mmCIF file with all atom_site columns, C-alpha atoms and ligand atoms in Angstrom:
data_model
loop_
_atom_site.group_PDB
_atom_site.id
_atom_site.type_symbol
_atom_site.label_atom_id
_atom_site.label_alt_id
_atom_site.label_comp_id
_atom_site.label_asym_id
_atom_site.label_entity_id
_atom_site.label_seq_id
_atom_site.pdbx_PDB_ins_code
_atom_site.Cartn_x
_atom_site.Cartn_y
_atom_site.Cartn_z
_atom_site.occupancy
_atom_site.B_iso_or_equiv
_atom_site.pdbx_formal_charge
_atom_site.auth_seq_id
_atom_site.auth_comp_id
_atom_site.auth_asym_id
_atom_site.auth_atom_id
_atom_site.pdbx_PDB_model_num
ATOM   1   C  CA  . UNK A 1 1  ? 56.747 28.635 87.601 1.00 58.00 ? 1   UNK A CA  1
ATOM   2   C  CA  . UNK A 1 2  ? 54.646 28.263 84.485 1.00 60.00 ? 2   UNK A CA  1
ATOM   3   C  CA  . UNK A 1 3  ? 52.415 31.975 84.846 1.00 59.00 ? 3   UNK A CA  1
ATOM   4   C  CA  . UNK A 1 4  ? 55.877 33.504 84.820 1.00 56.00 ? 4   UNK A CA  1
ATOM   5   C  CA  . UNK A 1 5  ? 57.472 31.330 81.653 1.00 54.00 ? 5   UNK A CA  1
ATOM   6   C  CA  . UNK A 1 6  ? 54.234 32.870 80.167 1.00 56.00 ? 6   UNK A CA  1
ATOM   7   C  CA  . UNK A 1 7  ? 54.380 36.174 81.325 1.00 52.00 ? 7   UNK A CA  1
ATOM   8   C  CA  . UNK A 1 8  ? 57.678 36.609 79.893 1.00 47.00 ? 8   UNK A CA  1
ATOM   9   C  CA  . UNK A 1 9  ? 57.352 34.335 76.568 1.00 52.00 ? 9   UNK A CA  1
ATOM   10  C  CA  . UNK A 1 10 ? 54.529 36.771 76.128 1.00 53.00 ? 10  UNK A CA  1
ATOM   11  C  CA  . UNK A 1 11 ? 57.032 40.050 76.704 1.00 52.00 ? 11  UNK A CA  1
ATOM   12  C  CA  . UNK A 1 12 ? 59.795 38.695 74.394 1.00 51.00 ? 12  UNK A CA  1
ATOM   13  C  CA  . UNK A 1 13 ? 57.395 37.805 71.661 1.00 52.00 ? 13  UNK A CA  1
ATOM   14  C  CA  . UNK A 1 14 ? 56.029 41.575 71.455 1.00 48.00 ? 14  UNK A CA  1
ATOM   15  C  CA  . UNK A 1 15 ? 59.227 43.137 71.670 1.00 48.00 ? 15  UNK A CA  1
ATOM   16  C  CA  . UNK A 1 16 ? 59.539 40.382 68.962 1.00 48.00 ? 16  UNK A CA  1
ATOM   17  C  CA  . UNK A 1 17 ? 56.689 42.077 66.817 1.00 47.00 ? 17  UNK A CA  1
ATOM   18  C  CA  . UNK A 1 18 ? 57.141 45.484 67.753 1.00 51.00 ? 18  UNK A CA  1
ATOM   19  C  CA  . UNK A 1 19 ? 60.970 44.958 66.335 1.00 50.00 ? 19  UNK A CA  1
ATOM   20  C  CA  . UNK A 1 20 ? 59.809 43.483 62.544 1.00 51.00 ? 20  UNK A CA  1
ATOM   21  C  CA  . UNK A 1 21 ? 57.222 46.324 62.138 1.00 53.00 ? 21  UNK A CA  1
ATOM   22  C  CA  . UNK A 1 22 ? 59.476 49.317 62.709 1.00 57.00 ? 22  UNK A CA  1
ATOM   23  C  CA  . UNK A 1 23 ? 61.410 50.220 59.213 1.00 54.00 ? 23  UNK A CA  1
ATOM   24  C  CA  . UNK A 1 24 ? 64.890 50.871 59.710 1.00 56.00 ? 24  UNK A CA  1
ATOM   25  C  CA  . UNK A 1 25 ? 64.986 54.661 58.928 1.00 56.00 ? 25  UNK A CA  1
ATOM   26  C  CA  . UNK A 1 26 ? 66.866 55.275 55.848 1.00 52.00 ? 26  UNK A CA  1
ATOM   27  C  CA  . UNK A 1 27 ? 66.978 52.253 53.337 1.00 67.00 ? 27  UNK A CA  1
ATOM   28  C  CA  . UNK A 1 28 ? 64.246 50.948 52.855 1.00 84.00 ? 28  UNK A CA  1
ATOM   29  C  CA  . UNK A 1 29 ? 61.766 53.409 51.167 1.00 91.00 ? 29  UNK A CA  1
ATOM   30  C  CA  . UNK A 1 30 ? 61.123 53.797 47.524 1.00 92.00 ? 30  UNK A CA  1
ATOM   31  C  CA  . UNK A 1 31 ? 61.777 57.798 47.768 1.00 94.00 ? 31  UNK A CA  1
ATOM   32  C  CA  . UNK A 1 32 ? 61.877 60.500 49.450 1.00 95.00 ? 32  UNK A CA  1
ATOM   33  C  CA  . UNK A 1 33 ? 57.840 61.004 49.202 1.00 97.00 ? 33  UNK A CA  1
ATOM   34  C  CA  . UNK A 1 34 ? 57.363 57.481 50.679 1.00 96.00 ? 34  UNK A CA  1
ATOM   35  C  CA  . UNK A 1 35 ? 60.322 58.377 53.491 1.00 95.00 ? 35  UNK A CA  1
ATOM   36  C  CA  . UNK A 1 36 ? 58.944 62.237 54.680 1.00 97.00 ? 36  UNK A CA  1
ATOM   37  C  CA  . UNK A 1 37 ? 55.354 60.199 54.097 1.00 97.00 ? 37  UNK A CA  1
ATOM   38  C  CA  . UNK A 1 38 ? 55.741 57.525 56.699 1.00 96.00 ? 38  UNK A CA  1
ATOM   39  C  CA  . UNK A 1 39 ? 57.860 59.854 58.999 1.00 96.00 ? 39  UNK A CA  1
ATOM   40  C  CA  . UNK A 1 40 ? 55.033 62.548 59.488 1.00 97.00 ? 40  UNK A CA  1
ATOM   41  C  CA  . UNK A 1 41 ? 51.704 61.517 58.048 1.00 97.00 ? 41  UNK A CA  1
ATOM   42  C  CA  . UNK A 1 42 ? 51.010 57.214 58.205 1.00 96.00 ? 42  UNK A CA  1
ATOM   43  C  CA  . UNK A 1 43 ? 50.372 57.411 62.211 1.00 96.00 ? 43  UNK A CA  1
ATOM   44  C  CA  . UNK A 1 44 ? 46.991 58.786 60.985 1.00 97.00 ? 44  UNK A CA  1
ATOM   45  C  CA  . UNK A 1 45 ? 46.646 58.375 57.652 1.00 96.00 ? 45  UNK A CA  1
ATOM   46  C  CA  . UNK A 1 46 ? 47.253 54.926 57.297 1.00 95.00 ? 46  UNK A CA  1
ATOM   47  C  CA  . UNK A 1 47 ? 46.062 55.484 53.216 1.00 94.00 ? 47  UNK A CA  1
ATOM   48  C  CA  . UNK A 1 48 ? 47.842 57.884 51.217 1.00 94.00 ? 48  UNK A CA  1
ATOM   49  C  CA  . UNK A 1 49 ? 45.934 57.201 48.168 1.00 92.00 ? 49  UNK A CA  1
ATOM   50  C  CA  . UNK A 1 50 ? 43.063 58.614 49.517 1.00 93.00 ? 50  UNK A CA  1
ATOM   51  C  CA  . UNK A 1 51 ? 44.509 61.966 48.602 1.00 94.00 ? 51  UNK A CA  1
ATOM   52  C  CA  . UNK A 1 52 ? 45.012 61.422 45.206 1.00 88.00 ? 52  UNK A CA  1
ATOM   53  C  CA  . UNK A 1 53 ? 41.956 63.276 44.039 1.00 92.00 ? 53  UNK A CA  1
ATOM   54  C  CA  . UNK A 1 54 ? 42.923 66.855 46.287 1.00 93.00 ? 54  UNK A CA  1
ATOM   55  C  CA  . UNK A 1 55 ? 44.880 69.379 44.238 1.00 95.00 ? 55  UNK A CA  1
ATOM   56  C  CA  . UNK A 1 56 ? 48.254 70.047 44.646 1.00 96.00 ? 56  UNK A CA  1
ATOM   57  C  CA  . UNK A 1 57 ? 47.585 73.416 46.014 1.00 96.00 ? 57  UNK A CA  1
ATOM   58  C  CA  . UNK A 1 58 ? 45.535 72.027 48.366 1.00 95.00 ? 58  UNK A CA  1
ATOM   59  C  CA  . UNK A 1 59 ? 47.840 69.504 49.634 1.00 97.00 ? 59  UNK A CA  1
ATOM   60  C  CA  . UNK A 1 60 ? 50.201 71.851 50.154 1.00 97.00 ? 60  UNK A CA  1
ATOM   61  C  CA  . UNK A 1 61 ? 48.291 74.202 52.156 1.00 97.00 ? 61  UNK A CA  1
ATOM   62  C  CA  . UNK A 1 62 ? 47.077 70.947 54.280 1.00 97.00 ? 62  UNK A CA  1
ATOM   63  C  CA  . UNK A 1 63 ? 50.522 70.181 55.025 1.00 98.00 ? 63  UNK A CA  1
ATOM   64  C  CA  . UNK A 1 64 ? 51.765 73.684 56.266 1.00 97.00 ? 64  UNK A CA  1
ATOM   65  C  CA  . UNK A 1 65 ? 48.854 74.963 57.934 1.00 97.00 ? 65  UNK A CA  1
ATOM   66  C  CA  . UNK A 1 66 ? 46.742 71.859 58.913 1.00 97.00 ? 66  UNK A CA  1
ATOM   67  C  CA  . UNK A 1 67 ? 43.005 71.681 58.862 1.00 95.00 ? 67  UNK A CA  1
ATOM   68  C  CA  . UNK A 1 68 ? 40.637 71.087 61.715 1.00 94.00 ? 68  UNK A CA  1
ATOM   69  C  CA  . UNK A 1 69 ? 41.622 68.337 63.840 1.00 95.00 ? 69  UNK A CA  1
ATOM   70  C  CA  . UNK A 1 70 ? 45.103 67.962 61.756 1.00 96.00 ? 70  UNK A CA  1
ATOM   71  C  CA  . UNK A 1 71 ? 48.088 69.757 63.001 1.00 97.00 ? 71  UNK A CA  1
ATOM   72  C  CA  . UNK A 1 72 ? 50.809 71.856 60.720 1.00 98.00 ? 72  UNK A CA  1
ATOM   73  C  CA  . UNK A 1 73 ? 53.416 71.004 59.759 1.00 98.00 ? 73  UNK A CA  1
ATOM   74  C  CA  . UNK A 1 74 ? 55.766 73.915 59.253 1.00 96.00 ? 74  UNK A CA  1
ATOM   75  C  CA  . UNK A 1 75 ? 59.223 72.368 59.182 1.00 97.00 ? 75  UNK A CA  1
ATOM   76  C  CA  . UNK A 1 76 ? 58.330 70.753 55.666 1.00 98.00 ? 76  UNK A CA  1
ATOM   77  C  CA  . UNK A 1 77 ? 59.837 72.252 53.352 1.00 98.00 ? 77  UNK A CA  1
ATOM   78  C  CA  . UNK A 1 78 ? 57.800 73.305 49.567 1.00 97.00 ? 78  UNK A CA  1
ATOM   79  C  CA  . UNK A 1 79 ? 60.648 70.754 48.153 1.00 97.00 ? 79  UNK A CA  1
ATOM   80  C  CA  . UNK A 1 80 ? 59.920 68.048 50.563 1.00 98.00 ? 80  UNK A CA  1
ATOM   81  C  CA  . UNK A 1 81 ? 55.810 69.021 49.727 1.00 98.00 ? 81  UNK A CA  1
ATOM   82  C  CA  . UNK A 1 82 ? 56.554 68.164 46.465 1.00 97.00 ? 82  UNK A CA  1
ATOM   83  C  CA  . UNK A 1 83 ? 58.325 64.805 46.964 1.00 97.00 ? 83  UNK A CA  1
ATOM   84  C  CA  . UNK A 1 84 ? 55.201 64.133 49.277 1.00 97.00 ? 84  UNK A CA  1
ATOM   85  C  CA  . UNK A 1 85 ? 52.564 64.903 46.857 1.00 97.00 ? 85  UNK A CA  1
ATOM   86  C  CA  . UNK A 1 86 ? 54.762 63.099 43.798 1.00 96.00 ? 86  UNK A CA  1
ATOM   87  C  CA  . UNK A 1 87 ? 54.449 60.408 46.636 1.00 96.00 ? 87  UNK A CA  1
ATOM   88  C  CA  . UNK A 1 88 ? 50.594 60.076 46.734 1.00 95.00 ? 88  UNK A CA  1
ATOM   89  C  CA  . UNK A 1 89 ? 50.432 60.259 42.939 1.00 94.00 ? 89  UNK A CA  1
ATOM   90  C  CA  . UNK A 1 90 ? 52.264 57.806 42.238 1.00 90.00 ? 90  UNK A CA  1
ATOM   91  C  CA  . UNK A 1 91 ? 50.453 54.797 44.060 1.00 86.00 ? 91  UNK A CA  1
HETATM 92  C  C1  . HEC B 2 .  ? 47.996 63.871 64.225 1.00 82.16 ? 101 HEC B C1  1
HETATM 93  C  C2  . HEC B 2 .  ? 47.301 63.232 63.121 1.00 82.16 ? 101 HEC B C2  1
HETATM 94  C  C3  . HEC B 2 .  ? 47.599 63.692 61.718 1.00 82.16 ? 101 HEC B C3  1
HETATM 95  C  C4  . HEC B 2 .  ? 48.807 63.732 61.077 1.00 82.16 ? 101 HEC B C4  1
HETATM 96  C  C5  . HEC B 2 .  ? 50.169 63.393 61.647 1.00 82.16 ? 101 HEC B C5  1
HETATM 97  C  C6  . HEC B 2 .  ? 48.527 64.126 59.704 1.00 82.16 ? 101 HEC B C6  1
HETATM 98  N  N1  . HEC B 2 .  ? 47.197 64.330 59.529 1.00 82.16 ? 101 HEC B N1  1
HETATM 99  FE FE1 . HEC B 2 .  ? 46.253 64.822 57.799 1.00 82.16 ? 101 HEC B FE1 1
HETATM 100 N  N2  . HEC B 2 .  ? 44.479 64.890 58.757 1.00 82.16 ? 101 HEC B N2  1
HETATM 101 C  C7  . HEC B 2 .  ? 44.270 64.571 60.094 1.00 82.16 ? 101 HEC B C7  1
HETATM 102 C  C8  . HEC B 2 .  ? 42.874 64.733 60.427 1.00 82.16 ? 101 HEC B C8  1
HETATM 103 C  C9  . HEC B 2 .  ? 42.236 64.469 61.788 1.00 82.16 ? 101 HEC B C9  1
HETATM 104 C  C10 . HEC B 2 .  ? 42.241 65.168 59.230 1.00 82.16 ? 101 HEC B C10 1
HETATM 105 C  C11 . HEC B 2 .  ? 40.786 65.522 59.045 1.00 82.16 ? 101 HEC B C11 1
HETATM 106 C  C12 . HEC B 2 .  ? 40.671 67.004 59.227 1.00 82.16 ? 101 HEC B C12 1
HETATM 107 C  C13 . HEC B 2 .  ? 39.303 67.367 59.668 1.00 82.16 ? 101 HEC B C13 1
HETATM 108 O  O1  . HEC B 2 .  ? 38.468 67.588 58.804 1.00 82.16 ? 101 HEC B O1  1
HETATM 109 O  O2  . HEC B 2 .  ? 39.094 67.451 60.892 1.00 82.16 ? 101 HEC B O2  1
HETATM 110 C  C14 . HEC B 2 .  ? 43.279 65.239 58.201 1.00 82.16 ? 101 HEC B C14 1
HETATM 111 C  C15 . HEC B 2 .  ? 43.045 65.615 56.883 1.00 82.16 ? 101 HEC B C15 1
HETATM 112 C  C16 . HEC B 2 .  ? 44.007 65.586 55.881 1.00 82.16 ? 101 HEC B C16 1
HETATM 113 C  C17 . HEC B 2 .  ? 43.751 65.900 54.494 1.00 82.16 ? 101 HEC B C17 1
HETATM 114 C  C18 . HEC B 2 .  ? 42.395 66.244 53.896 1.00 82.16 ? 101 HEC B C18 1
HETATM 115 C  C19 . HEC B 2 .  ? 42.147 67.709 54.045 1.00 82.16 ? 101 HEC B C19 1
HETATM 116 C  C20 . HEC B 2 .  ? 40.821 68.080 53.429 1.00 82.16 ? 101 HEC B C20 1
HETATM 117 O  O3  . HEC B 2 .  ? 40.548 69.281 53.385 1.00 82.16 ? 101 HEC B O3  1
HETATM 118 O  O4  . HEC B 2 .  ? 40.050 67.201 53.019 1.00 82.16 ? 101 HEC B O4  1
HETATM 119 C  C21 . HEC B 2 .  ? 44.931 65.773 53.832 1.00 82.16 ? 101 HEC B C21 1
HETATM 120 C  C22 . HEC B 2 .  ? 45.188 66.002 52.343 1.00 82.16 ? 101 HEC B C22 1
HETATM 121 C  C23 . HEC B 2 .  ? 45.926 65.393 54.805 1.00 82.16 ? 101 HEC B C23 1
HETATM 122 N  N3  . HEC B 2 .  ? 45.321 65.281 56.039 1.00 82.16 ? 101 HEC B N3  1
HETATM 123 C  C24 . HEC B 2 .  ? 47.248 65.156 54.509 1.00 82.16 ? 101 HEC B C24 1
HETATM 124 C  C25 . HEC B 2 .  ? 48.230 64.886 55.464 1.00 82.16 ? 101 HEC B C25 1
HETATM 125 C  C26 . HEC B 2 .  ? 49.624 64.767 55.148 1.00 82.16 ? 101 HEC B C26 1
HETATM 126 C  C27 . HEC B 2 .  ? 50.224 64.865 53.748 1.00 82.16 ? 101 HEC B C27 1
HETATM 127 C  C28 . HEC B 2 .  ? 50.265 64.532 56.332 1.00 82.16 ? 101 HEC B C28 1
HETATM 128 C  C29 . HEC B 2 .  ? 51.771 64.423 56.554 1.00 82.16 ? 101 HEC B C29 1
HETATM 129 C  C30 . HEC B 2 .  ? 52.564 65.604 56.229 1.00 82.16 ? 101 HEC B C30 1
HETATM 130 C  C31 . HEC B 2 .  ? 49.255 64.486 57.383 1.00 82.16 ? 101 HEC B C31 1
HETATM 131 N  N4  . HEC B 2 .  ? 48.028 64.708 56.808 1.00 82.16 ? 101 HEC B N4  1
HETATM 132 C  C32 . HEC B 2 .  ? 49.508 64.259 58.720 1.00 82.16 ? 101 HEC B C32 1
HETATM 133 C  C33 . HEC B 2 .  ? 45.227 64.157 60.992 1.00 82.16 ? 101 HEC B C33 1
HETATM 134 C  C34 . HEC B 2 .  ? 46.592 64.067 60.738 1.00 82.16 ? 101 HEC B C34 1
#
């Protein structure tokens, strides 16, 4: 009995964990920046502020076109670029 008590203590407790790290979408951000931020851009760049030296410009052509290894992203709007890039400056 007790290897399956643990096996699914173990289950519940990381649906447990996995529950308290997700942000509810929505209501919890700062702004917009932080929002479109952790939506497209935290699963690998867990550091925003290690942007804050690049140019706008080059943000903005980073974002839309992608560089090397980093994919585009064309549905982002030049608005939404903005409230990104206000985003990263503001740290
Ligand atoms: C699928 C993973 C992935 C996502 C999502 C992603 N990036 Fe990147 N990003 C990378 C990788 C990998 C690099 C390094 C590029 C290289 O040199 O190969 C990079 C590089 C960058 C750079 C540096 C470019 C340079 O020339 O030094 C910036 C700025 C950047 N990303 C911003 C963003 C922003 C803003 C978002 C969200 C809109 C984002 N990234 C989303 C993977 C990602």
């Amino acid at each position: 009995m007790k290897p399956l008590l643990y096996v699914l203590g173990t289950a519940f407790s990381g649906v447990m964990i996995a529950s308290c790290a997700s942000v509810p979408p929505g209501d919890t951000y700062a702004s917009e920046g932080e929002r479109l931020y952790a939506e497209n851009c935290s699963r690998c760049h867990r550091q925003p502020e290690q942007f804050s030296t690049q140019g706008n410009e080059t943000l903005k052509r980073t974002i839309s076109k992608g560089t090397h290894k980093m994919p585009a992203f064309p549905d982002i709007t030049a608005e939404e670029q903005q409230e990104i890039i206000a985003y990263i400056r503001n740290l």
